[in-house]
Amino acid sequence: MQLSYNNRTALVTGAGRGIGRAIAETLGAAGVRVICVSKNAESCQSAADAIVAAGGQATAMAVDVSDSQAVATAADAMIKEFGTVDILVNNAGITRDGLIMRMKDEEWNMVLQTNLNSAFYWVRALAQPMARQRWGRIINIASVIGLMGNAGQANYSAAKAGLMGFTRSIAREYAKRSVTANIVAPGFIQTDMTAVLDEKITAAILQQIPLNRFGQATDIANMVAYLASEQSAYITGQTFTVDGGMVM
Ligand code: NAP
């Protein structure tokens, strides 16, 4: 099946590295114009440069997605430049792991701000123009940890579970306007985020993955590419685990 996109524009947050980079490059290669957002200007610029070098259309914008005002300003600028952002991929995320008894307010708040509040800020700014044109795709990158929980990741798990509830609510809110909202919940994927795990933890995780390996960023990008396409029009409010069979 050939996926089609009709010259759409996508915003991918956390596009500088890892999963977001793979999503941005996959959409770019499929002919979608991609706005690459990350915190660090060099990081999102290198993603946009790679898409353009491969023959696609892309632009970069450094935005701290945990900052409500920064997101509102950036979203305004995007709408002025591109009209509507048709496809929104909320992918930027961080971890600040620790047992709950030792978790600092700052570690809790930073993870909630970056992984959950950011999605609210972008959707608030960009969903209305999608609704007006009667077409939009919102794809939020959560985690299997939002479904399963994980000792030492109460902040991250709460943020990702919150993102799931948020997504189902906006799916209901915007369905009448043909704007869909779905969740992709990756399992363990080889990126900078999981590179910090030591051998013992990695071995324990592998035991829980039926396919017996970590995933690649492109495994997530392929699912997002489908959900962003014309062909996914009848799918909304769903959670897709891409996790080697970890959650079933
Ligand atoms: P990563 O390699 O650590 O990359 C994270 C990206 O998010 C970077 O581009 C980073 O920007 C950006 N980012 C972080 N904080 C930001 C902020 N405040 N404002 C703007 N951008 C910010 O992470 P990843 O492994 O690709 O993870 C991507 C998403 O998938 C996250 O939401 C993560 O929770 C989720 N996920 C990952 C896994 C996994 O196994 N890797 C599993 C489940 C879910 P800079 O490049 O500028 O630093």
Short mmCIF file of C-alpha atoms and ligand atoms in Angstrom, two decimals:
data_model
loop_
_atom_site.label_atom_id
_atom_site.label_comp_id
_atom_site.label_asym_id
_atom_site.label_seq_id
_atom_site.Cartn_x
_atom_site.Cartn_y
_atom_site.Cartn_z
CA MET A 1 0.00 0.00 0.00
CA GLN A 2 1.26 3.45 -0.93
CA LEU A 3 0.56 5.97 1.86
CA SER A 4 -0.55 9.42 0.69
CA TYR A 5 -0.15 12.83 2.34
CA ASN A 6 -1.39 15.49 -0.16
CA ASN A 7 1.37 18.06 0.49
CA ARG A 8 0.73 18.25 4.22
CA THR A 9 2.85 20.06 6.80
CA ALA A 10 3.92 18.24 9.96
CA LEU A 11 5.40 19.47 13.21
CA VAL A 12 7.56 16.94 15.03
CA THR A 13 8.81 17.81 18.51
CA GLY A 14 12.03 16.27 19.76
CA ALA A 15 13.01 15.88 16.10
CA GLY A 16 16.70 16.40 16.76
CA ARG A 17 17.55 12.90 17.92
CA GLY A 18 16.26 9.38 18.41
CA ILE A 19 12.64 8.54 17.68
CA GLY A 20 11.64 12.09 16.73
CA ARG A 21 14.48 12.29 14.22
CA ALA A 22 13.37 9.03 12.60
CA ILE A 23 9.76 10.28 12.47
CA ALA A 24 10.83 13.59 10.89
CA GLU A 25 13.05 11.87 8.32
CA THR A 26 10.40 9.28 7.44
CA LEU A 27 7.70 11.93 6.92
CA GLY A 28 10.17 14.12 5.02
CA ALA A 29 11.06 11.25 2.68
CA ALA A 30 7.33 10.68 2.07
CA GLY A 31 6.89 14.24 0.76
CA VAL A 32 5.53 15.89 3.92
CA ARG A 33 6.96 19.32 4.74
CA VAL A 34 8.44 18.93 8.22
CA ILE A 35 8.94 21.53 10.93
CA CYS A 36 11.64 20.04 13.17
CA VAL A 37 11.46 21.26 16.77
CA SER A 38 13.88 20.46 19.55
CA LYS A 39 15.32 22.29 22.53
CA ASN A 40 18.75 22.68 21.08
CA ALA A 41 19.01 24.75 17.85
CA GLU A 42 21.84 22.67 16.36
CA SER A 43 19.96 19.45 16.97
CA CYS A 44 16.76 20.42 15.10
CA GLN A 45 18.76 22.18 12.38
CA SER A 46 20.74 19.00 11.68
CA ALA A 47 17.47 17.04 11.34
CA ALA A 48 16.05 19.62 8.92
CA ASP A 49 19.33 19.67 6.95
CA ALA A 50 19.25 15.86 6.63
CA ILE A 51 15.69 15.95 5.25
CA VAL A 52 16.56 18.67 2.74
CA ALA A 53 19.76 16.81 1.72
CA ALA A 54 17.59 13.76 1.00
CA GLY A 55 15.38 15.86 -1.32
CA GLY A 56 12.60 16.76 1.13
CA GLN A 57 11.27 20.03 2.56
CA ALA A 58 12.04 20.95 6.16
CA THR A 59 12.62 23.82 8.49
CA ALA A 60 13.99 23.95 12.04
CA MET A 61 12.79 25.80 15.11
CA ALA A 62 14.34 25.60 18.58
CA VAL A 63 11.53 25.69 21.15
CA ASP A 64 11.49 24.60 24.79
CA VAL A 65 8.22 22.64 24.67
CA SER A 66 7.83 22.78 28.44
CA ASP A 67 7.41 26.58 28.23
CA SER A 68 3.78 27.56 27.59
CA GLN A 69 4.60 31.03 26.26
CA ALA A 70 7.41 29.77 24.01
CA VAL A 71 5.07 27.20 22.46
CA ALA A 72 2.30 29.79 21.90
CA THR A 73 4.74 32.17 20.22
CA ALA A 74 6.24 29.41 18.04
CA ALA A 75 2.81 28.08 17.04
CA ASP A 76 1.70 31.58 15.99
CA ALA A 77 4.83 31.96 13.87
CA MET A 78 4.22 28.56 12.24
CA ILE A 79 0.61 29.36 11.38
CA LYS A 80 1.69 32.70 9.87
CA GLU A 81 4.35 30.99 7.75
CA PHE A 82 2.64 27.72 6.77
CA GLY A 83 -1.09 28.32 7.24
CA THR A 84 -2.14 25.21 9.11
CA VAL A 85 0.08 22.61 10.71
CA ASP A 86 -1.81 19.53 9.47
CA ILE A 87 0.04 16.83 11.40
CA LEU A 88 1.23 17.32 14.97
CA VAL A 89 3.57 14.75 16.51
CA ASN A 90 4.19 15.36 20.21
CA ASN A 91 7.33 13.31 20.73
CA ALA A 92 9.71 15.39 22.88
CA GLY A 93 10.28 13.73 26.21
CA ILE A 94 12.70 13.26 29.07
CA THR A 95 13.22 10.95 32.04
CA ARG A 96 14.33 11.91 35.55
CA ASP A 97 14.22 8.53 37.27
CA GLY A 98 14.29 7.89 41.01
CA LEU A 99 12.43 6.11 43.76
CA ILE A 100 9.41 8.06 44.92
CA MET A 101 10.74 8.62 48.46
CA ARG A 102 13.75 10.45 47.02
CA MET A 103 12.07 12.18 44.08
CA LYS A 104 12.40 15.96 44.17
CA ASP A 105 9.57 18.30 43.21
CA GLU A 106 11.75 19.54 40.37
CA GLU A 107 12.17 16.03 38.93
CA TRP A 108 8.43 15.40 39.10
CA ASN A 109 7.50 18.78 37.63
CA MET A 110 10.08 18.75 34.82
CA VAL A 111 8.92 15.38 33.55
CA LEU A 112 5.24 16.37 33.71
CA GLN A 113 5.97 19.72 32.05
CA THR A 114 8.04 18.25 29.22
CA ASN A 115 6.13 15.03 28.51
CA LEU A 116 2.53 16.05 29.23
CA ASN A 117 1.94 19.79 29.53
CA SER A 118 3.83 20.35 26.27
CA ALA A 119 1.23 18.31 24.35
CA PHE A 120 -1.56 20.42 25.86
CA TYR A 121 0.23 23.63 24.82
CA TRP A 122 0.70 22.49 21.20
CA VAL A 123 -2.78 21.02 20.79
CA ARG A 124 -4.39 24.16 22.25
CA ALA A 125 -2.53 26.26 19.72
CA LEU A 126 -2.78 24.05 16.62
CA ALA A 127 -5.96 21.94 16.76
CA GLN A 128 -8.40 24.77 16.02
CA PRO A 129 -6.92 25.55 12.58
CA MET A 130 -7.01 21.79 11.83
CA ALA A 131 -10.68 21.72 12.83
CA ARG A 132 -11.44 24.69 10.58
CA GLN A 133 -10.04 22.90 7.54
CA ARG A 134 -11.78 19.63 8.54
CA TRP A 135 -8.55 17.62 8.47
CA GLY A 136 -5.87 16.96 11.05
CA ARG A 137 -3.71 14.31 12.65
CA ILE A 138 -2.49 14.48 16.23
CA ILE A 139 -0.09 11.73 17.26
CA ASN A 140 1.21 11.63 20.80
CA ILE A 141 4.20 9.50 21.71
CA ALA A 142 3.61 7.92 25.10
CA SER A 143 5.29 4.73 26.41
CA VAL A 144 4.45 1.22 27.54
CA ILE A 145 5.49 2.54 30.98
CA GLY A 146 2.29 4.63 30.91
CA LEU A 147 0.35 1.35 30.68
CA MET A 148 2.45 -0.91 32.92
CA GLY A 149 4.05 1.44 35.45
CA ASN A 150 7.70 1.03 36.42
CA ALA A 151 9.48 1.23 39.77
CA GLY A 152 11.64 4.37 39.71
CA GLN A 153 9.61 6.07 36.98
CA ALA A 154 6.49 7.31 38.80
CA ASN A 155 6.85 10.77 37.24
CA TYR A 156 7.38 9.43 33.71
CA SER A 157 4.61 6.84 34.02
CA ALA A 158 2.16 9.45 35.34
CA ALA A 159 3.03 11.80 32.48
CA LYS A 160 2.62 9.10 29.82
CA ALA A 161 -0.64 7.75 31.29
CA GLY A 162 -1.86 11.36 31.46
CA LEU A 163 -0.95 11.82 27.80
CA MET A 164 -3.12 8.81 26.94
CA GLY A 165 -6.19 10.20 28.74
CA PHE A 166 -5.55 13.61 27.21
CA THR A 167 -5.37 12.07 23.72
CA ARG A 168 -8.64 10.17 24.10
CA SER A 169 -10.37 13.37 25.25
CA ILE A 170 -9.16 15.44 22.32
CA ALA A 171 -10.03 12.56 19.96
CA ARG A 172 -13.63 12.91 21.17
CA GLU A 173 -13.52 16.72 21.13
CA TYR A 174 -12.31 17.00 17.51
CA ALA A 175 -13.81 13.89 15.86
CA LYS A 176 -16.69 15.83 14.30
CA ARG A 177 -14.14 17.96 12.46
CA SER A 178 -12.26 14.95 11.03
CA VAL A 179 -9.23 15.61 13.22
CA THR A 180 -7.95 12.33 14.64
CA ALA A 181 -5.80 11.87 17.74
CA ASN A 182 -3.93 8.68 18.52
CA ILE A 183 -1.24 7.40 20.83
CA VAL A 184 1.88 5.44 19.96
CA ALA A 185 3.36 3.70 22.99
CA PRO A 186 6.90 2.50 22.28
CA GLY A 187 8.50 -0.25 24.28
CA PHE A 188 12.29 -0.13 24.64
CA ILE A 189 13.87 1.53 21.63
CA GLN A 190 17.58 2.05 20.97
CA THR A 191 18.15 5.80 21.46
CA ASP A 192 20.14 8.10 23.77
CA MET A 193 17.32 7.67 26.33
CA THR A 194 17.93 3.92 26.70
CA ALA A 195 21.72 4.06 26.10
CA VAL A 196 22.14 4.92 29.79
CA LEU A 197 20.69 1.57 30.98
CA ASP A 198 23.35 -0.78 32.39
CA GLU A 199 23.86 -4.40 31.28
CA LYS A 200 21.95 -5.91 34.19
CA ILE A 201 18.86 -3.76 33.62
CA THR A 202 19.05 -4.34 29.85
CA ALA A 203 19.14 -8.13 30.38
CA ALA A 204 16.13 -7.94 32.73
CA ILE A 205 14.18 -5.87 30.19
CA LEU A 206 15.02 -8.25 27.33
CA GLN A 207 13.44 -11.08 29.30
CA GLN A 208 10.12 -9.21 29.13
CA ILE A 209 10.26 -8.68 25.34
CA PRO A 210 8.97 -11.68 23.36
CA LEU A 211 10.86 -10.55 20.22
CA ASN A 212 13.98 -10.52 22.44
CA ARG A 213 15.50 -7.25 21.23
CA PHE A 214 15.13 -3.52 21.61
CA GLY A 215 13.30 -1.75 18.78
CA GLN A 216 14.72 0.77 16.33
CA ALA A 217 13.51 4.37 16.05
CA THR A 218 12.27 3.54 12.55
CA ASP A 219 9.87 0.95 14.03
CA ILE A 220 8.05 3.83 15.73
CA ALA A 221 8.40 6.13 12.72
CA ASN A 222 6.67 3.58 10.47
CA MET A 223 3.63 3.46 12.77
CA VAL A 224 3.51 7.27 12.97
CA ALA A 225 3.80 7.52 9.18
CA TYR A 226 0.68 5.39 8.84
CA LEU A 227 -1.29 7.34 11.47
CA ALA A 228 -0.29 10.62 9.77
CA SER A 229 -1.45 9.48 6.33
CA GLU A 230 -4.76 9.84 4.51
CA GLN A 231 -5.28 6.09 4.90
CA SER A 232 -5.71 6.25 8.72
CA ALA A 233 -8.82 8.50 8.54
CA TYR A 234 -11.12 6.07 10.40
CA ILE A 235 -8.82 5.55 13.40
CA THR A 236 -9.04 7.82 16.43
CA GLY A 237 -8.54 7.65 20.19
CA GLN A 238 -6.45 4.47 19.93
CA THR A 239 -3.23 3.35 21.57
CA PHE A 240 -0.71 1.44 19.46
CA THR A 241 2.00 -0.35 21.38
CA VAL A 242 5.14 -0.90 19.31
CA ASP A 243 7.12 -2.95 21.76
CA GLY A 244 8.19 -6.35 20.47
CA GLY A 245 5.21 -7.89 22.21
CA MET A 246 5.96 -6.60 25.72
CA VAL A 247 2.36 -5.59 26.43
CA MET A 248 -0.23 -8.07 25.13
P1 NAP B 1 15.98 11.16 23.09
O1 NAP B 1 16.86 10.38 22.15
O2 NAP B 1 16.47 11.46 24.45
O3 NAP B 1 15.55 12.52 22.34
C1 NAP B 1 14.67 13.39 22.96
C2 NAP B 1 14.33 14.55 22.05
O4 NAP B 1 13.41 15.39 22.76
C3 NAP B 1 15.54 15.41 21.69
O5 NAP B 1 15.48 15.82 20.35
C4 NAP B 1 15.40 16.60 22.62
O6 NAP B 1 15.89 17.82 22.11
C5 NAP B 1 13.89 16.72 22.75
N1 NAP B 1 13.52 17.44 23.97
C6 NAP B 1 13.70 17.09 25.26
N2 NAP B 1 13.26 18.05 26.08
C7 NAP B 1 12.79 19.05 25.28
C8 NAP B 1 12.22 20.32 25.53
N3 NAP B 1 12.02 20.79 26.78
N4 NAP B 1 11.87 21.09 24.47
C9 NAP B 1 12.08 20.65 23.21
N5 NAP B 1 12.60 19.45 22.91
C10 NAP B 1 12.97 18.67 23.93
O7 NAP B 1 14.57 10.42 23.32
P2 NAP B 1 13.86 9.24 22.49
O8 NAP B 1 14.31 7.96 23.07
O9 NAP B 1 13.99 9.49 21.04
O10 NAP B 1 12.35 9.45 22.97
C11 NAP B 1 11.40 10.17 22.20
C12 NAP B 1 10.03 10.00 22.82
O11 NAP B 1 9.70 8.61 22.87
C13 NAP B 1 9.93 10.51 24.26
O12 NAP B 1 8.67 11.09 24.47
C14 NAP B 1 10.08 9.24 25.07
O13 NAP B 1 9.48 9.36 26.33
C15 NAP B 1 9.36 8.24 24.19
N6 NAP B 1 9.76 6.86 24.44
C16 NAP B 1 11.03 6.44 24.22
C17 NAP B 1 11.36 5.12 24.48
C18 NAP B 1 12.74 4.56 24.25
O14 NAP B 1 12.96 3.38 24.56
N7 NAP B 1 13.67 5.32 23.72
C19 NAP B 1 10.38 4.24 24.97
C20 NAP B 1 9.10 4.72 25.18
C21 NAP B 1 8.80 6.03 24.91
P3 NAP B 1 17.47 18.10 21.85
O15 NAP B 1 17.85 17.22 20.69
O16 NAP B 1 17.51 19.54 21.50
O17 NAP B 1 18.16 17.75 23.11
#
